[in-house]
Amino acid sequence: MAAGNTYTPIKTVTLSSAVAEVSFTSIPSSYTDLVLVCNGKMVSGTANNNALRFNGDSLTLAQNYSRTYLYGNGSSAFSGRSSNTTSLAFPYFDGTNFNITIVNIMNYANTTIYKTAISRNSQPLETTTAEVGLWRSTAAISTITITRGGSINFDTGSTFSLYGIAAA
Amino acid sequence: MSPSNIGIYASQISGHLVNPAYDSIATTTLSTATASITFSSIPATYTHLQIRGIARGGSGSAAIRIRCNGDTATNYAAHELYGDGASASAYAESGVSSGFADYFGPSSAGANIFGVGVIDILDYANTNKKTTIRSLSGYDNNGSGGIALSSTLWNDTSAVTSITLFYASSNLVQYSSFALYGIKGA
């Protein structure tokens, strides 16, 4: 078996001020999967589904996304879905604590398949969520944009790190 | 952006060795529909294994099963928390001949749509522990799909040297692809 070191940090964004949007651009196509690690909060407010989009869809707001999710709120478990949406609803942050969302974007540069991302989201005072999302495009992902879901910005100190994993 | 390898560079301490923490071991991408994918001769030099992949079944069930070391005896038990977009459910098996790798796409998914999953196998070479496997997997088909969190016990203390992934009732379709990674401890 061949072996090679991978799980390469591509870029980390640490917010020094509150912003509405974070982008990763010019993502190289040399990896197999991407892992987006988010540890963030909103400036204020309660739980907020934010918006993850690929390759400039934040400008066109094309309805090329869908998702299926599973979550527990401390007393019950639920599942739901959204179809024909303009984004994936990652990451989940609230305005009280720093929350964790880790998104695996699988085969992101494969131009023969639609892109599927799968995530786990941890909001320890509210919910734990798993979510799978589809972007109906065969384009290689070269840009990832994370936009606030409402009118409240991402808070100072929020971090967004992108890693690349290359298969042998 | 200027990528750099993750890990601790020994040269930052002394000498010039690199101590990478996450290695790509092997990858299998199917050129034709195939019943199973097996990673064999897995070295015992890592602490944990991770399998990352995309797949779809040819027909029938959307669940991929996992076996260690070719063991087809009833040495597996598994739990699953699953959501189908309408409701959440839990499921368990015990005394079965394989575990859950878990919920990838069925044939009813579109041709361009593959389920995805990340499977962790912890302390796979520790012969004092029975092996526990966990996975996060799912697929979405814009109106259908599912997502699952699962755990599997292989009731055996042998070091894991081979892993087989398969659908219980169908082939893995062409272009299904799984990659095996090794994670080192300090």
PDB file of N, CA, C and O in Angstrom, chain B residues 76-118:
ATOM      1  N   TYR B  76     -20.619  -9.338  15.533  1.00  0.00           N
ATOM      2  CA  TYR B  76     -20.801  -7.899  15.441  1.00  0.00           C
ATOM      3  C   TYR B  76     -22.100  -7.471  16.142  1.00  0.00           C
ATOM      4  O   TYR B  76     -23.092  -8.213  16.160  1.00  0.00           O
ATOM      5  N   ALA B  77     -22.066  -6.272  16.688  1.00  0.00           N
ATOM      6  CA  ALA B  77     -23.266  -5.622  17.221  1.00  0.00           C
ATOM      7  C   ALA B  77     -23.203  -4.158  16.808  1.00  0.00           C
ATOM      8  O   ALA B  77     -22.107  -3.592  16.659  1.00  0.00           O
ATOM      9  N   ALA B  78     -24.370  -3.545  16.620  1.00  0.00           N
ATOM     10  CA  ALA B  78     -24.349  -2.182  16.101  1.00  0.00           C
ATOM     11  C   ALA B  78     -25.588  -1.407  16.532  1.00  0.00           C
ATOM     12  O   ALA B  78     -26.660  -1.994  16.745  1.00  0.00           O
ATOM     13  N   HIS B  79     -25.403  -0.101  16.657  1.00  0.00           N
ATOM     14  CA  HIS B  79     -26.499   0.826  16.929  1.00  0.00           C
ATOM     15  C   HIS B  79     -26.489   1.916  15.870  1.00  0.00           C
ATOM     16  O   HIS B  79     -25.440   2.288  15.340  1.00  0.00           O
ATOM     17  N   GLU B  80     -27.668   2.468  15.622  1.00  0.00           N
ATOM     18  CA  GLU B  80     -27.790   3.508  14.603  1.00  0.00           C
ATOM     19  C   GLU B  80     -28.855   4.519  15.021  1.00  0.00           C
ATOM     20  O   GLU B  80     -29.916   4.143  15.525  1.00  0.00           O
ATOM     21  N   LEU B  81     -28.552   5.782  14.821  1.00  0.00           N
ATOM     22  CA  LEU B  81     -29.534   6.862  14.934  1.00  0.00           C
ATOM     23  C   LEU B  81     -29.709   7.420  13.529  1.00  0.00           C
ATOM     24  O   LEU B  81     -28.728   7.821  12.895  1.00  0.00           O
ATOM     25  N   TYR B  82     -30.934   7.449  13.058  1.00  0.00           N
ATOM     26  CA  TYR B  82     -31.173   7.687  11.636  1.00  0.00           C
ATOM     27  C   TYR B  82     -32.283   8.708  11.433  1.00  0.00           C
ATOM     28  O   TYR B  82     -33.272   8.724  12.171  1.00  0.00           O
ATOM     29  N   GLY B  83     -32.125   9.564  10.447  1.00  0.00           N
ATOM     30  CA  GLY B  83     -33.169  10.490  10.055  1.00  0.00           C
ATOM     31  C   GLY B  83     -33.445  10.380   8.577  1.00  0.00           C
ATOM     32  O   GLY B  83     -32.512  10.353   7.771  1.00  0.00           O
ATOM     33  N   ASP B  84     -34.721  10.324   8.203  1.00  0.00           N
ATOM     34  CA  ASP B  84     -35.077  10.165   6.787  1.00  0.00           C
ATOM     35  C   ASP B  84     -35.710  11.431   6.199  1.00  0.00           C
ATOM     36  O   ASP B  84     -36.308  11.411   5.138  1.00  0.00           O
ATOM     37  N   GLY B  85     -35.571  12.530   6.945  1.00  0.00           N
ATOM     38  CA  GLY B  85     -36.149  13.776   6.466  1.00  0.00           C
ATOM     39  C   GLY B  85     -37.534  14.042   6.989  1.00  0.00           C
ATOM     40  O   GLY B  85     -38.056  15.150   6.840  1.00  0.00           O
ATOM     41  N   ALA B  86     -38.130  13.031   7.597  1.00  0.00           N
ATOM     42  CA  ALA B  86     -39.466  13.197   8.184  1.00  0.00           C
ATOM     43  C   ALA B  86     -39.474  12.866   9.664  1.00  0.00           C
ATOM     44  O   ALA B  86     -40.156  13.523  10.443  1.00  0.00           O
ATOM     45  N   SER B  87     -38.733  11.854  10.041  1.00  0.00           N
ATOM     46  CA  SER B  87     -38.699  11.458  11.443  1.00  0.00           C
ATOM     47  C   SER B  87     -37.354  10.854  11.780  1.00  0.00           C
ATOM     48  O   SER B  87     -36.624  10.387  10.901  1.00  0.00           O
ATOM     49  N   ALA B  88     -37.054  10.869  13.072  1.00  0.00           N
ATOM     50  CA  ALA B  88     -35.824  10.262  13.577  1.00  0.00           C
ATOM     51  C   ALA B  88     -36.156   8.904  14.166  1.00  0.00           C
ATOM     52  O   ALA B  88     -37.222   8.709  14.748  1.00  0.00           O
ATOM     53  N   SER B  89     -35.231   7.965  14.003  1.00  0.00           N
ATOM     54  CA  SER B  89     -35.461   6.634  14.550  1.00  0.00           C
ATOM     55  C   SER B  89     -34.141   6.032  15.009  1.00  0.00           C
ATOM     56  O   SER B  89     -33.070   6.478  14.610  1.00  0.00           O
ATOM     57  N   ALA B  90     -34.243   5.019  15.835  1.00  0.00           N
ATOM     58  CA  ALA B  90     -33.074   4.306  16.323  1.00  0.00           C
ATOM     59  C   ALA B  90     -33.223   2.831  16.001  1.00  0.00           C
ATOM     60  O   ALA B  90     -34.335   2.293  15.950  1.00  0.00           O
ATOM     61  N   TYR B  91     -32.080   2.185  15.812  1.00  0.00           N
ATOM     62  CA  TYR B  91     -32.087   0.800  15.357  1.00  0.00           C
ATOM     63  C   TYR B  91     -30.860   0.111  15.920  1.00  0.00           C
ATOM     64  O   TYR B  91     -29.812   0.752  16.112  1.00  0.00           O
ATOM     65  N   ALA B  92     -30.979  -1.154  16.195  1.00  0.00           N
ATOM     66  CA  ALA B  92     -29.837  -1.905  16.724  1.00  0.00           C
ATOM     67  C   ALA B  92     -29.855  -3.340  16.209  1.00  0.00           C
ATOM     68  O   ALA B  92     -30.919  -3.884  15.894  1.00  0.00           O
ATOM     69  N   GLU B  93     -28.672  -3.921  16.136  1.00  0.00           N
ATOM     70  CA  GLU B  93     -28.520  -5.337  15.797  1.00  0.00           C
ATOM     71  C   GLU B  93     -27.477  -5.931  16.736  1.00  0.00           C
ATOM     72  O   GLU B  93     -26.562  -5.227  17.176  1.00  0.00           O
ATOM     73  N   SER B  94     -27.589  -7.198  17.018  1.00  0.00           N
ATOM     74  CA  SER B  94     -26.535  -7.891  17.758  1.00  0.00           C
ATOM     75  C   SER B  94     -26.439  -9.318  17.247  1.00  0.00           C
ATOM     76  O   SER B  94     -27.394  -9.851  16.670  1.00  0.00           O
ATOM     77  N   GLY B  95     -25.277  -9.919  17.444  1.00  0.00           N
ATOM     78  CA  GLY B  95     -25.074 -11.275  16.959  1.00  0.00           C
ATOM     79  C   GLY B  95     -25.233 -11.391  15.458  1.00  0.00           C
ATOM     80  O   GLY B  95     -25.830 -12.341  14.954  1.00  0.00           O
ATOM     81  N   VAL B  96     -24.711 -10.406  14.743  1.00  0.00           N
ATOM     82  CA  VAL B  96     -24.816 -10.398  13.285  1.00  0.00           C
ATOM     83  C   VAL B  96     -23.419 -10.541  12.667  1.00  0.00           C
ATOM     84  O   VAL B  96     -22.410 -10.420  13.346  1.00  0.00           O
ATOM     85  N   SER B  97     -23.409 -10.779  11.368  1.00  0.00           N
ATOM     86  CA  SER B  97     -22.148 -11.146  10.712  1.00  0.00           C
ATOM     87  C   SER B  97     -21.428  -9.957  10.079  1.00  0.00           C
ATOM     88  O   SER B  97     -20.430 -10.150   9.374  1.00  0.00           O
ATOM     89  N   SER B  98     -21.923  -8.747  10.335  1.00  0.00           N
ATOM     90  CA  SER B  98     -21.243  -7.542   9.863  1.00  0.00           C
ATOM     91  C   SER B  98     -21.819  -6.355  10.618  1.00  0.00           C
ATOM     92  O   SER B  98     -22.893  -6.459  11.223  1.00  0.00           O
ATOM     93  N   GLY B  99     -21.094  -5.218  10.563  1.00  0.00           N
ATOM     94  CA  GLY B  99     -21.549  -4.009  11.234  1.00  0.00           C
ATOM     95  C   GLY B  99     -22.020  -2.961  10.247  1.00  0.00           C
ATOM     96  O   GLY B  99     -22.169  -3.232   9.045  1.00  0.00           O
ATOM     97  N   PHE B 100     -22.268  -1.752  10.785  1.00  0.00           N
ATOM     98  CA  PHE B 100     -22.769  -0.650   9.955  1.00  0.00           C
ATOM     99  C   PHE B 100     -21.608   0.234   9.493  1.00  0.00           C
ATOM    100  O   PHE B 100     -20.869   0.761  10.316  1.00  0.00           O
ATOM    101  N   ALA B 101     -21.518   0.422   8.170  1.00  0.00           N
ATOM    102  CA  ALA B 101     -20.593   1.432   7.669  1.00  0.00           C
ATOM    103  C   ALA B 101     -21.326   2.729   7.379  1.00  0.00           C
ATOM    104  O   ALA B 101     -20.767   3.787   7.598  1.00  0.00           O
ATOM    105  N   ASP B 102     -22.354   2.684   6.791  1.00  0.00           N
ATOM    106  CA  ASP B 102     -23.737   2.952   7.041  1.00  0.00           C
ATOM    107  C   ASP B 102     -24.434   3.555   5.848  1.00  0.00           C
ATOM    108  O   ASP B 102     -24.348   3.020   4.769  1.00  0.00           O
ATOM    109  N   TYR B 103     -25.077   4.664   5.941  1.00  0.00           N
ATOM    110  CA  TYR B 103     -26.155   5.017   5.030  1.00  0.00           C
ATOM    111  C   TYR B 103     -25.641   5.805   3.831  1.00  0.00           C
ATOM    112  O   TYR B 103     -25.513   7.022   3.868  1.00  0.00           O
ATOM    113  N   PHE B 104     -25.345   5.110   2.750  1.00  0.00           N
ATOM    114  CA  PHE B 104     -24.948   5.724   1.500  1.00  0.00           C
ATOM    115  C   PHE B 104     -26.150   5.647   0.557  1.00  0.00           C
ATOM    116  O   PHE B 104     -27.218   5.205   0.944  1.00  0.00           O
ATOM    117  N   GLY B 105     -25.978   6.063  -0.664  1.00  0.00           N
ATOM    118  CA  GLY B 105     -27.140   6.168  -1.524  1.00  0.00           C
ATOM    119  C   GLY B 105     -27.633   4.850  -2.081  1.00  0.00           C
ATOM    120  O   GLY B 105     -26.863   3.934  -2.339  1.00  0.00           O
ATOM    121  N   PRO B 106     -28.930   4.739  -2.331  1.00  0.00           N
ATOM    122  CA  PRO B 106     -29.496   3.594  -3.040  1.00  0.00           C
ATOM    123  C   PRO B 106     -29.570   3.888  -4.533  1.00  0.00           C
ATOM    124  O   PRO B 106     -29.269   4.995  -4.982  1.00  0.00           O
ATOM    125  N   SER B 107     -30.022   2.914  -5.288  1.00  0.00           N
ATOM    126  CA  SER B 107     -30.095   3.087  -6.735  1.00  0.00           C
ATOM    127  C   SER B 107     -31.111   4.143  -7.140  1.00  0.00           C
ATOM    128  O   SER B 107     -31.040   4.691  -8.237  1.00  0.00           O
ATOM    129  N   SER B 108     -32.061   4.431  -6.254  1.00  0.00           N
ATOM    130  CA  SER B 108     -33.078   5.424  -6.594  1.00  0.00           C
ATOM    131  C   SER B 108     -32.519   6.840  -6.607  1.00  0.00           C
ATOM    132  O   SER B 108     -33.161   7.759  -7.115  1.00  0.00           O
ATOM    133  N   ALA B 109     -31.351   7.039  -6.039  1.00  0.00           N
ATOM    134  CA  ALA B 109     -30.714   8.349  -6.118  1.00  0.00           C
ATOM    135  C   ALA B 109     -30.299   8.617  -7.565  1.00  0.00           C
ATOM    136  O   ALA B 109     -30.094   7.700  -8.350  1.00  0.00           O
ATOM    137  N   GLY B 110     -30.198   9.877  -7.907  1.00  0.00           N
ATOM    138  CA  GLY B 110     -29.818  10.234  -9.256  1.00  0.00           C
ATOM    139  C   GLY B 110     -28.440   9.726  -9.626  1.00  0.00           C
ATOM    140  O   GLY B 110     -27.611   9.433  -8.762  1.00  0.00           O
ATOM    141  N   ALA B 111     -28.199   9.616 -10.933  1.00  0.00           N
ATOM    142  CA  ALA B 111     -26.940   9.048 -11.401  1.00  0.00           C
ATOM    143  C   ALA B 111     -25.737   9.853 -10.951  1.00  0.00           C
ATOM    144  O   ALA B 111     -24.636   9.319 -10.810  1.00  0.00           O
ATOM    145  N   ASN B 112     -25.920  11.149 -10.743  1.00  0.00           N
ATOM    146  CA  ASN B 112     -24.794  11.996 -10.338  1.00  0.00           C
ATOM    147  C   ASN B 112     -24.651  12.085  -8.826  1.00  0.00           C
ATOM    148  O   ASN B 112     -23.792  12.819  -8.340  1.00  0.00           O
ATOM    149  N   ILE B 113     -25.502  11.389  -8.102  1.00  0.00           N
ATOM    150  CA  ILE B 113     -25.544  11.559  -6.654  1.00  0.00           C
ATOM    151  C   ILE B 113     -24.994  10.318  -5.951  1.00  0.00           C
ATOM    152  O   ILE B 113     -25.463   9.207  -6.180  1.00  0.00           O
ATOM    153  N   PHE B 114     -24.012  10.553  -5.120  1.00  0.00           N
ATOM    154  CA  PHE B 114     -23.423   9.493  -4.324  1.00  0.00           C
ATOM    155  C   PHE B 114     -23.585   9.844  -2.850  1.00  0.00           C
ATOM    156  O   PHE B 114     -23.410  10.998  -2.461  1.00  0.00           O
ATOM    157  N   GLY B 115     -23.905   8.832  -2.053  1.00  0.00           N
ATOM    158  CA  GLY B 115     -23.859   9.031  -0.617  1.00  0.00           C
ATOM    159  C   GLY B 115     -22.422   9.169  -0.160  1.00  0.00           C
ATOM    160  O   GLY B 115     -21.482   8.761  -0.864  1.00  0.00           O
ATOM    161  N   VAL B 116     -22.258   9.745   1.014  1.00  0.00           N
ATOM    162  CA  VAL B 116     -20.911   9.973   1.531  1.00  0.00           C
ATOM    163  C   VAL B 116     -20.838   9.489   2.972  1.00  0.00           C
ATOM    164  O   VAL B 116     -21.850   9.381   3.664  1.00  0.00           O
ATOM    165  N   GLY B 117     -19.625   9.230   3.410  1.00  0.00           N
ATOM    166  CA  GLY B 117     -19.470   8.826   4.797  1.00  0.00           C
ATOM    167  C   GLY B 117     -18.048   8.954   5.278  1.00  0.00           C
ATOM    168  O   GLY B 117     -17.092   8.922   4.486  1.00  0.00           O
ATOM    169  N   VAL B 118     -17.932   9.122   6.568  1.00  0.00           N
ATOM    170  CA  VAL B 118     -16.638   9.145   7.254  1.00  0.00           C
ATOM    171  C   VAL B 118     -16.719   8.128   8.382  1.00  0.00           C
ATOM    172  O   VAL B 118     -17.590   8.228   9.251  1.00  0.00           O
TER     173      VAL B 118
END
